[in-house]
XYZ file of C-alpha atoms in Angstrom:
671
model
C 129.388 105.205 61.472
C 127.638 102.432 63.594
C 123.967 101.706 63.388
C 123.457 98.230 64.923
C 124.320 96.509 68.276
C 123.919 93.153 69.312
C 121.912 92.881 72.974
C 123.019 89.884 74.808
C 119.735 87.819 74.383
C 120.977 88.418 70.314
C 118.792 90.880 69.219
C 120.147 93.560 67.323
C 118.931 97.268 68.174
C 119.835 100.860 67.324
C 123.209 101.783 68.314
C 122.839 105.072 70.775
C 126.764 106.478 71.661
C 124.826 108.310 74.613
C 124.630 105.497 76.668
C 128.293 105.420 76.770
C 128.623 108.726 77.672
C 126.342 108.400 80.188
C 127.915 105.063 81.597
C 131.423 107.164 81.432
C 129.651 109.818 83.433
C 128.213 108.260 86.506
C 131.455 106.457 86.926
C 133.317 109.430 86.933
C 130.870 111.146 89.529
C 131.088 108.177 91.579
C 134.700 109.215 92.508
C 133.905 112.597 92.224
C 134.280 113.843 88.893
C 131.990 116.492 87.325
C 133.024 116.624 83.462
C 130.608 115.702 81.240
C 132.646 116.920 78.199
C 135.377 114.931 79.572
C 133.098 112.012 79.185
C 132.204 112.506 75.282
C 135.516 112.640 74.456
C 136.071 109.486 75.907
C 133.200 108.503 73.857
C 135.013 109.629 70.721
C 137.975 107.775 71.536
C 135.766 104.354 72.167
C 134.129 104.762 68.873
C 137.356 105.367 67.369
C 138.349 102.069 68.780
C 135.305 100.132 67.780
C 135.757 101.424 64.400
C 139.204 100.302 64.226
C 138.794 96.912 65.380
C 134.926 95.729 63.782
C 135.338 97.328 60.621
C 131.549 97.807 60.222
C 130.697 94.370 61.511
C 128.060 94.419 64.550
C 129.493 94.185 67.628
C 128.229 93.131 71.259
C 127.420 95.176 74.355
C 130.155 92.852 76.016
C 132.356 94.167 73.247
C 131.653 98.382 73.947
C 132.181 97.757 77.536
C 135.610 95.505 77.400
C 136.439 98.953 75.222
C 135.611 101.547 77.344
C 136.975 99.656 80.419
C 140.391 99.855 78.140
C 140.092 103.231 76.791
C 139.610 104.572 80.725
C 142.790 103.100 82.416
C 145.016 103.977 78.706
C 143.958 107.655 79.393
C 144.829 107.730 82.757
C 141.276 107.146 84.878
C 142.045 104.240 86.550
C 139.648 105.658 89.650
C 137.112 105.818 86.858
C 137.561 102.589 85.271
C 137.278 100.586 88.407
C 133.760 102.419 89.488
C 132.969 101.602 85.828
C 133.880 97.712 86.135
C 131.959 97.425 89.757
C 128.814 98.982 88.221
C 129.092 96.276 85.373
C 129.705 93.764 87.814
C 126.607 94.870 89.641
C 124.775 95.040 86.687
C 125.780 91.431 85.470
C 125.102 89.813 89.127
C 121.491 91.646 88.839
C 120.784 90.664 85.594
C 122.160 86.750 86.984
C 119.767 87.536 89.908
C 116.618 87.813 87.989
C 117.357 84.782 86.003
C 118.136 83.021 89.316
C 114.735 84.279 90.645
C 113.024 82.847 88.372
C 114.484 79.378 88.585
C 113.951 79.568 92.634
C 109.793 80.934 91.715
C 109.900 77.729 89.421
C 111.122 75.431 92.523
C 108.578 76.950 94.904
C 105.541 76.246 93.201
C 106.677 72.686 93.254
C 107.847 72.570 96.890
C 108.062 75.057 99.435
C 111.594 75.664 100.650
C 112.159 74.716 104.033
C 114.638 76.981 105.684
C 111.921 77.545 108.225
C 110.230 74.584 110.158
C 107.374 76.677 111.039
C 106.598 77.645 107.051
C 103.727 75.220 105.526
C 103.439 74.121 101.954
C 99.953 75.988 101.252
C 99.265 78.671 98.568
C 100.067 81.400 100.777
C 103.318 79.520 101.798
C 104.595 79.750 98.673
C 103.928 83.465 98.119
C 105.789 84.129 100.967
C 108.341 82.093 99.442
C 108.406 84.186 96.072
C 108.190 87.662 97.805
C 111.386 86.314 100.067
C 113.322 85.250 96.964
C 112.259 88.444 95.247
C 113.328 90.804 98.249
C 116.740 88.769 99.360
C 118.039 89.570 95.298
C 116.922 92.797 95.474
C 118.536 93.909 99.102
C 121.764 92.042 97.656
C 122.106 93.636 94.961
C 120.495 97.569 95.404
C 120.645 97.960 98.821
C 123.536 96.282 100.285
C 127.077 98.097 99.929
C 128.848 95.436 97.762
C 131.264 93.955 100.613
C 128.519 92.997 102.693
C 126.467 91.324 99.569
C 129.978 89.590 98.230
C 130.564 88.421 102.001
C 126.948 86.582 102.479
C 126.688 85.504 98.361
C 130.496 83.508 99.193
C 129.809 82.227 102.642
C 131.896 84.169 105.473
C 128.851 85.907 106.710
C 124.984 84.848 106.683
C 122.576 87.786 107.025
C 119.548 86.153 108.642
C 115.970 87.108 107.285
C 117.963 89.012 104.377
C 114.385 89.409 102.567
C 113.264 91.376 105.823
C 116.613 93.742 105.862
C 114.504 96.693 105.089
C 111.079 96.553 106.546
C 110.960 95.336 110.215
C 112.663 94.043 113.210
C 113.584 90.694 114.537
C 111.212 89.777 118.159
C 109.891 91.839 121.130
C 109.471 90.986 124.574
C 106.312 92.234 125.016
C 104.791 94.220 128.005
C 101.396 91.810 128.512
C 100.601 93.090 131.454
C 100.049 96.716 130.763
C 98.698 96.158 127.326
C 95.888 94.007 128.897
C 95.483 96.763 132.025
C 95.382 99.390 129.147
C 93.394 97.873 126.356
C 94.817 98.336 122.497
C 93.801 99.020 119.151
C 95.222 96.347 116.386
C 93.501 98.454 113.289
C 89.953 97.963 113.342
C 88.949 100.028 116.939
C 89.669 99.999 120.521
C 89.900 96.270 122.573
C 88.913 96.874 125.880
C 90.721 95.273 128.694
C 89.447 92.035 129.435
C 87.706 90.752 133.082
C 87.765 87.244 133.081
C 90.047 84.228 132.367
C 89.154 83.461 129.013
C 89.017 86.923 127.663
C 92.599 87.456 129.070
C 94.206 84.626 127.173
C 92.099 85.154 124.221
C 93.113 88.632 124.085
C 97.078 87.650 124.947
C 96.636 85.393 121.488
C 95.486 88.312 119.390
C 98.464 90.404 121.094
C 101.020 87.833 119.962
C 99.239 87.527 116.446
C 99.593 91.390 115.860
C 102.770 91.637 117.137
C 103.879 88.897 114.750
C 102.325 90.578 111.623
C 104.693 93.476 112.573
C 107.676 91.519 112.826
C 109.376 88.251 111.526
C 110.799 87.017 114.319
C 109.582 85.565 117.953
C 107.002 86.836 120.122
C 107.125 86.318 123.789
C 105.641 87.366 127.419
C 108.412 87.344 129.759
C 106.622 87.255 133.099
C 103.143 85.270 131.820
C 102.218 84.045 135.604
C 102.658 88.100 136.984
C 101.102 89.504 134.016
C 97.673 87.103 134.053
C 97.204 86.979 138.023
C 95.213 89.349 138.091
C 92.529 87.668 135.743
C 92.342 84.805 137.860
C 92.407 85.824 141.391
C 88.838 84.820 141.381
C 88.315 82.337 139.309
C 87.946 78.760 139.927
C 90.997 76.412 138.961
C 88.655 75.024 136.412
C 88.028 78.131 135.040
C 91.172 79.053 134.883
C 92.503 75.568 133.550
C 90.082 75.963 130.513
C 91.669 79.916 129.545
C 95.136 78.073 129.395
C 93.919 75.219 127.374
C 92.082 77.947 125.014
C 95.524 79.761 124.616
C 97.611 76.622 123.832
C 94.796 75.778 121.086
C 94.866 79.083 119.584
C 98.697 79.283 119.350
C 98.857 76.108 117.555
C 95.851 76.734 114.896
C 96.069 81.016 114.330
C 97.981 80.683 111.076
C 98.255 84.109 110.518
C 101.835 84.852 110.378
C 103.327 85.226 106.579
C 103.529 81.980 104.859
C 100.194 80.167 106.858
C 102.127 79.671 110.236
C 101.351 79.899 113.834
C 103.263 82.940 115.611
C 106.620 81.829 117.155
C 105.272 82.375 120.709
C 107.614 81.955 123.992
C 105.721 81.861 127.639
C 108.074 82.643 130.485
C 106.686 81.464 134.130
C 107.635 79.987 136.881
C 108.719 82.958 139.562
C 105.268 84.445 140.738
C 104.784 82.826 144.368
C 101.493 84.723 144.757
C 98.545 82.378 144.836
C 97.048 83.793 141.602
C 100.555 83.686 139.639
C 100.604 79.994 141.056
C 97.365 79.225 139.574
C 98.371 80.527 136.057
C 101.492 78.619 135.832
C 100.178 75.714 136.995
C 96.705 75.438 134.575
C 99.231 76.273 131.841
C 101.211 73.332 132.375
C 98.471 71.197 132.848
C 97.011 72.537 129.918
C 100.182 71.857 127.746
C 100.598 68.568 129.250
C 96.960 67.405 127.875
C 98.388 68.385 124.714
C 95.950 68.956 121.683
C 92.693 67.491 121.205
C 93.474 64.199 120.197
C 96.674 64.034 122.495
C 98.918 65.685 119.592
C 101.869 67.517 121.162
C 101.835 71.226 120.872
C 103.865 73.126 119.170
C 103.535 76.605 120.700
C 104.180 78.107 122.688
C 107.624 77.169 123.653
C 107.140 77.399 127.576
C 110.177 78.487 129.487
C 110.357 78.016 133.032
C 112.442 80.472 134.958
C 114.562 78.793 137.751
C 115.749 80.677 140.619
C 116.412 79.293 144.320
C 114.983 80.597 147.137
C 111.566 80.551 144.444
C 111.219 77.089 143.246
C 114.728 75.124 143.290
C 114.893 73.308 146.346
C 112.072 71.396 148.614
C 111.839 74.536 151.168
C 111.005 76.875 148.048
C 107.551 78.677 147.819
C 107.024 76.957 144.026
C 109.240 73.811 144.136
C 106.108 72.162 143.602
C 105.532 73.700 140.167
C 109.439 73.103 139.281
C 108.489 69.491 140.426
C 105.185 70.150 137.753
C 107.365 71.545 135.055
C 109.771 68.632 135.149
C 106.955 66.223 134.611
C 105.907 67.601 131.592
C 108.602 68.234 130.145
C 109.445 64.748 130.370
C 106.172 64.097 128.489
C 106.117 67.237 125.899
C 109.610 68.407 125.425
C 108.626 71.631 127.007
C 109.325 73.433 129.379
C 112.956 74.361 128.784
C 114.674 75.956 131.698
C 116.193 79.138 132.301
C 118.156 80.031 135.182
C 117.960 83.317 136.736
C 121.016 83.118 139.200
C 123.651 81.802 136.547
C 126.807 84.204 137.214
C 125.213 86.462 134.253
C 121.965 86.869 135.189
C 121.471 87.142 139.066
C 122.702 90.792 138.433
C 119.674 91.531 137.184
C 117.282 89.735 139.844
C 114.356 87.768 138.116
C 113.915 90.411 135.073
C 115.931 88.178 132.926
C 113.230 86.124 129.703
C 114.613 84.298 126.897
C 112.730 83.158 123.794
C 112.509 79.465 122.439
C 115.123 80.153 119.876
C 117.442 81.200 122.540
C 117.345 85.162 122.235
C 118.263 87.086 125.607
C 117.753 90.540 125.944
C 118.873 92.717 128.904
C 121.675 94.941 129.009
C 121.039 98.347 127.700
C 123.126 101.459 126.774
C 120.410 103.889 126.334
C 117.776 103.171 129.230
C 117.196 100.577 131.405
C 118.569 97.410 131.755
C 115.196 95.330 131.175
C 113.815 92.393 129.053
C 110.224 93.757 128.677
C 109.760 95.916 125.724
C 112.622 95.103 123.774
C 114.293 92.913 121.676
C 116.378 92.169 118.948
C 117.175 93.977 116.132
C 118.603 91.873 113.754
C 121.723 89.218 113.446
C 124.515 88.070 111.418
C 126.293 84.751 111.346
C 130.147 84.138 110.821
C 131.227 80.943 109.838
C 133.818 79.621 111.614
C 135.156 76.767 109.910
C 135.586 78.881 106.772
C 138.214 81.000 108.685
C 139.800 77.851 109.990
C 140.336 76.326 106.640
C 141.566 79.742 105.314
C 144.166 80.115 108.044
C 145.313 76.315 107.197
C 145.822 75.242 110.363
C 148.058 78.439 111.694
C 146.064 80.203 114.945
C 147.433 83.235 114.555
C 146.520 83.740 111.053
C 142.517 82.124 112.297
C 142.603 85.183 115.133
C 143.856 87.928 112.318
C 140.698 86.368 110.011
C 138.216 85.952 112.816
C 138.902 89.604 113.746
C 138.556 91.225 110.461
C 135.088 89.178 109.739
C 133.787 90.277 113.069
C 134.386 93.926 112.240
C 132.846 93.360 108.929
C 129.440 91.888 110.946
C 129.758 94.675 113.154
C 129.958 97.246 110.589
C 127.704 95.152 108.210
C 124.479 95.135 111.066
C 125.148 99.036 111.711
C 123.960 99.090 108.308
C 120.997 97.436 108.980
C 120.582 99.589 111.878
C 120.910 102.990 110.207
C 118.510 101.566 107.611
C 115.899 100.138 110.048
C 116.171 103.307 112.203
C 114.809 105.372 109.667
C 111.382 103.286 109.391
C 108.263 104.982 110.606
C 105.764 104.438 113.480
C 103.201 103.881 110.990
C 105.500 101.148 109.300
C 105.313 99.042 112.667
C 101.926 100.266 113.446
C 101.030 97.535 116.249
C 104.505 97.376 117.806
C 105.199 101.450 117.507
C 101.824 102.615 117.300
C 100.328 101.217 120.297
C 104.464 101.971 122.269
C 104.915 98.407 122.933
C 108.732 99.269 122.105
C 110.844 101.209 124.853
C 111.394 104.515 123.606
C 108.406 104.577 121.590
C 105.810 106.282 124.306
C 106.068 109.273 122.811
C 106.682 108.934 119.273
C 103.639 110.078 116.445
C 102.534 107.885 113.163
C 105.436 110.249 110.624
C 107.925 109.613 113.559
C 110.988 107.800 112.548
C 111.735 104.946 115.047
C 115.426 105.199 115.970
C 114.399 106.579 119.341
C 112.650 103.712 120.054
C 114.898 100.744 118.002
C 118.232 102.228 119.796
C 117.158 100.261 122.809
C 117.245 96.888 121.076
C 120.456 94.387 120.319
C 122.465 93.763 117.338
C 123.823 90.250 117.508
C 126.550 88.636 115.810
C 126.393 84.453 115.687
C 129.203 81.987 114.957
C 128.386 78.260 113.774
C 130.653 75.212 113.438
C 132.961 75.683 117.005
C 133.770 72.276 116.808
C 134.702 71.861 112.797
C 136.929 74.997 113.144
C 138.762 73.052 116.059
C 138.932 69.895 114.345
C 140.846 72.282 111.620
C 142.930 74.135 114.224
C 143.797 71.214 116.777
C 142.613 67.662 115.199
C 139.918 67.304 117.452
C 137.062 69.229 118.714
C 136.141 70.343 122.277
C 134.168 66.938 123.010
C 137.570 65.129 122.371
C 140.260 67.272 123.896
C 140.709 69.273 126.827
C 143.209 71.279 124.946
C 140.985 71.995 121.983
C 137.695 73.021 124.815
C 140.601 75.639 126.032
C 140.843 76.679 122.512
C 137.343 76.435 121.851
C 136.444 78.925 125.290
C 139.920 81.401 123.674
C 138.244 81.795 120.470
C 134.318 82.698 121.971
C 135.908 84.877 124.648
C 137.839 86.671 121.980
C 134.625 87.132 119.972
C 133.125 88.639 122.943
C 135.813 90.931 124.009
C 135.649 92.003 120.168
C 131.636 92.307 120.359
C 132.028 94.197 123.854
C 134.580 96.601 121.825
C 131.807 97.132 119.002
C 129.233 98.757 121.759
C 131.959 101.110 122.453
C 132.606 102.095 118.694
C 128.896 102.268 117.920
C 127.308 103.099 120.841
C 124.682 100.340 120.232
C 123.722 97.469 122.115
C 125.948 94.383 120.249
C 126.007 91.102 121.869
C 127.610 87.425 120.906
C 124.882 85.105 119.881
C 125.308 81.135 120.089
C 123.297 81.192 116.212
C 120.273 79.221 116.407
C 121.231 77.437 112.581
C 118.589 75.888 111.030
C 118.616 76.516 107.064
C 122.125 78.183 107.339
C 123.762 74.732 108.627
C 123.800 73.154 105.611
C 124.109 76.593 103.755
C 127.533 77.244 104.873
C 128.875 73.547 104.593
C 127.576 72.884 101.207
C 129.006 76.325 99.831
C 133.026 75.232 101.892
C 132.982 71.725 100.126
C 132.240 73.293 96.855
C 135.488 75.219 97.523
C 137.435 73.722 99.529
C 136.350 69.864 98.727
C 135.308 67.440 101.355
C 137.515 67.720 104.518
C 137.200 64.534 107.000
C 134.868 65.998 110.163
C 134.401 69.070 108.830
C 132.822 69.133 105.036
C 132.179 65.002 104.936
C 128.658 66.068 106.169
C 125.637 67.777 105.556
C 125.632 70.178 107.936
C 127.782 72.397 110.369
C 127.538 71.808 114.416
C 125.576 74.703 115.804
C 127.458 77.269 117.694
C 129.498 75.772 120.463
C 127.667 73.148 120.832
C 129.558 69.438 121.077
C 128.912 67.449 118.040
C 125.515 65.364 118.032
C 126.993 61.745 116.838
C 129.803 62.094 119.506
C 129.729 59.420 122.298
C 129.554 61.755 125.329
C 128.031 61.262 129.016
C 124.671 63.799 130.033
C 127.185 65.270 132.820
C 130.157 65.519 130.749
C 128.450 67.293 127.792
C 126.752 69.441 130.170
C 130.449 70.373 131.860
C 131.660 70.943 128.270
C 128.972 73.276 127.264
C 128.373 75.052 130.434
C 131.541 77.706 130.017
C 130.302 79.000 127.008
C 126.764 80.576 128.000
C 128.240 83.330 129.799
C 130.105 84.786 126.893
C 127.474 84.469 124.495
C 124.889 87.417 126.189
C 122.898 87.259 123.186
C 121.336 83.881 123.747
C 122.378 80.206 124.368
C 120.956 76.792 124.436
C 122.038 72.917 125.678
C 120.530 70.131 125.164
C 120.594 66.795 126.432
C 119.289 63.901 124.096
C 117.110 60.771 125.579
C 116.163 57.961 123.753
C 112.392 58.360 125.052
C 110.266 60.207 126.855
C 111.845 60.226 130.227
C 108.601 59.789 132.067
C 109.414 57.120 134.605
C 112.446 58.926 135.560
C 111.988 62.186 136.890
C 114.230 62.141 139.573
C 116.962 61.641 137.276
C 115.346 64.852 135.142
C 116.287 66.754 138.208
C 119.533 65.781 138.907
C 120.162 66.471 135.161
C 118.495 70.321 135.640
C 120.150 71.102 138.670
C 123.817 69.729 137.176
C 123.123 72.181 134.310
C 122.605 75.283 136.594
C 125.499 74.171 138.736
C 127.874 74.446 135.307
C 126.554 77.885 134.625
C 124.080 77.834 132.134
C 121.701 79.878 131.057
C 119.275 78.277 129.144
C 118.426 74.707 129.159
C 116.082 71.794 127.127
C 115.928 67.945 127.342
C 115.137 66.205 123.442
C 113.737 62.852 122.936
C 111.298 61.380 120.229
C 107.725 61.639 120.084
C 105.999 60.316 117.673
C 102.019 60.080 117.207
C 99.295 57.856 114.801
C 97.208 60.359 113.254
C 94.793 57.329 112.955
C 94.777 55.513 116.442
C 96.197 58.789 118.337
C 99.048 56.341 119.508
C 101.703 58.212 121.215
C 105.323 56.717 121.870
C 108.317 55.909 120.023
C 107.400 54.382 117.019
C 110.551 53.518 114.793
C 109.333 52.148 111.664
C 107.159 53.679 109.209
C 104.009 51.994 110.477
C 102.018 52.183 114.163
C 102.329 49.359 116.466
C 99.153 49.790 117.517
C 96.903 49.996 114.393
C 99.500 49.770 111.549
C 98.634 53.168 110.170
C 101.337 54.867 108.145
C 100.302 58.357 109.093
C 102.927 59.290 111.305
C 103.797 62.436 113.161
C 106.913 62.967 114.392
C 107.954 66.122 116.920
C 111.589 66.799 117.586
C 113.147 70.058 118.705
C 114.896 72.546 116.155
C 116.676 75.741 116.874
C 114.988 75.463 120.258
C 111.291 75.449 119.334
C 109.382 72.316 118.350
C 108.387 71.182 115.123
C 107.301 68.262 112.729
C 110.249 66.216 110.735
C 108.084 66.555 107.287
C 109.332 70.387 107.853
C 113.040 69.876 108.324
C 115.383 70.680 105.698
C 117.335 67.954 104.442
C 120.547 69.555 106.522
C 118.623 69.299 109.586
C 116.995 65.648 108.692
C 120.803 64.650 108.451
C 121.733 66.152 112.038
C 118.657 64.065 113.651
C 119.730 61.250 111.890
C 122.912 61.573 113.279
C 121.743 62.653 116.956
C 122.839 60.184 119.440
C 121.554 59.706 123.067
C 123.645 60.937 125.725
C 125.220 57.923 128.265
C 123.925 59.135 132.057
């Protein structure tokens, strides 16, 4: 009856009716059907309709699929028809994805994507981007349930690091002291414990590198001063300094991470009051202050100085001199950042809280001890708050209804990711799990699944664009209006309650994150502008404002900004950070910096930093604010510009377009 069918690319191929039968039967199976004979009967009806409609003319694959849907519905098989339509849509998206992937690859071969400001433009970086693009399409089309895939594609949510969805975990706070004391094996043999400071810091860099190669996010030493202290007890200041200098050099030059990146490294210190611990902190800060070989600003590690009253906050405290040194270095290099151990939400854990440079915080645990060490974030997903406010059309009740629905969807999606990842085996993460670095992995063998360990990690729901959502809901953002501030706090409180509810529902460590939005800040607004048009104060710029931050272009005083953002920290238990912008390095006003940092602590913040321009001429090594394209000292135009992005430092040439636009809009804050 029929001999040929026209495919989507125009080719005519032999017609095979068994493919129709198989497609109908698979759709029936999807809704519980098992009657293959019925599928054959429906195929005959499809062929009858084809013959009647086309009368010997060649028809297309799409023509056949349209008639299959029609026959299924007309013969009372609505559920099977729905399953068939979903399958057809999935195949269509898969074909489109393959086409889109080829376009993406072509662009990558021209210029590497700048979603991550730590990725270079080398051949291996391009290979990373190609693999990343292919992996994302695979997971969206083959692994994720349709409702999660659709929500991500349409911009309701953003599944971070989608390209690693089924491969590995996010980040880890490494037990450096235990690893150095016992030695380790990172794949080619046993590395014995070190004896001198230089060996200890060299191995610390290798440990960060080895763990980074098992994971896609940051790696951190939560108690670097304490863990490194035994190796400097009998060392001179000079030997200790050289060891710390080597560590800084290594962490800025080990391009071993995927895409020719250096490891995303963070180092927490400041609370060890022993002389050896103080020596570690002092010399690491001095080495960071000195910079790289020609005075360049180090990008890594992200140094986090942990502050606590009675330890280092006041002149009578034993480590107050180190706090002053940390302020001096921060005023020159933008690092260290500062975390407060005695904020209302950290104090109950003593000095056991540590952060990562991106802002991640891990402490409470439903399945074991509430500690930071040996634990990390598993994965996180971010909600588009402005999108919800746009759809609510200014109605706060409708906004909360949609917010509840989206939070539930995000939690469900994270649970799906958790189940997928918990099926990985120890041998899939040979260093992190194989060397028993993750809490709960101590007794696991190579072929064991990692769920006994990964259940100690956190699953985080993040949010972006609170400021823009408030403009839509109340006419002003929280930096402009006390009413909007109250509404903003209520919204974040509500999100935290929903996340705490998810902890009970899933019996997992769900947490609320003040999202570090890098590539995401531009992605969400671009989708929303295309769908809803240009909305003043919302979609009329290239980015949404980070998490709960006051918009970067808002004219506000330092102390008012701190007071406004402070209340949000305690609700975002997965991590948070607040910044103050200065027009230039505040090296001659350290008393003011100390006042600012202490006010941040008084406003119950958890993790903070100060920002300012750091420019460096690569011709004459001049360092300072360089406003134009040429060095004021030598006229050279090879200028490296270092700025903070999502917690870490980077050079502006690696910022994506959205972050370049945000950087351009940043206003310094008034005293």
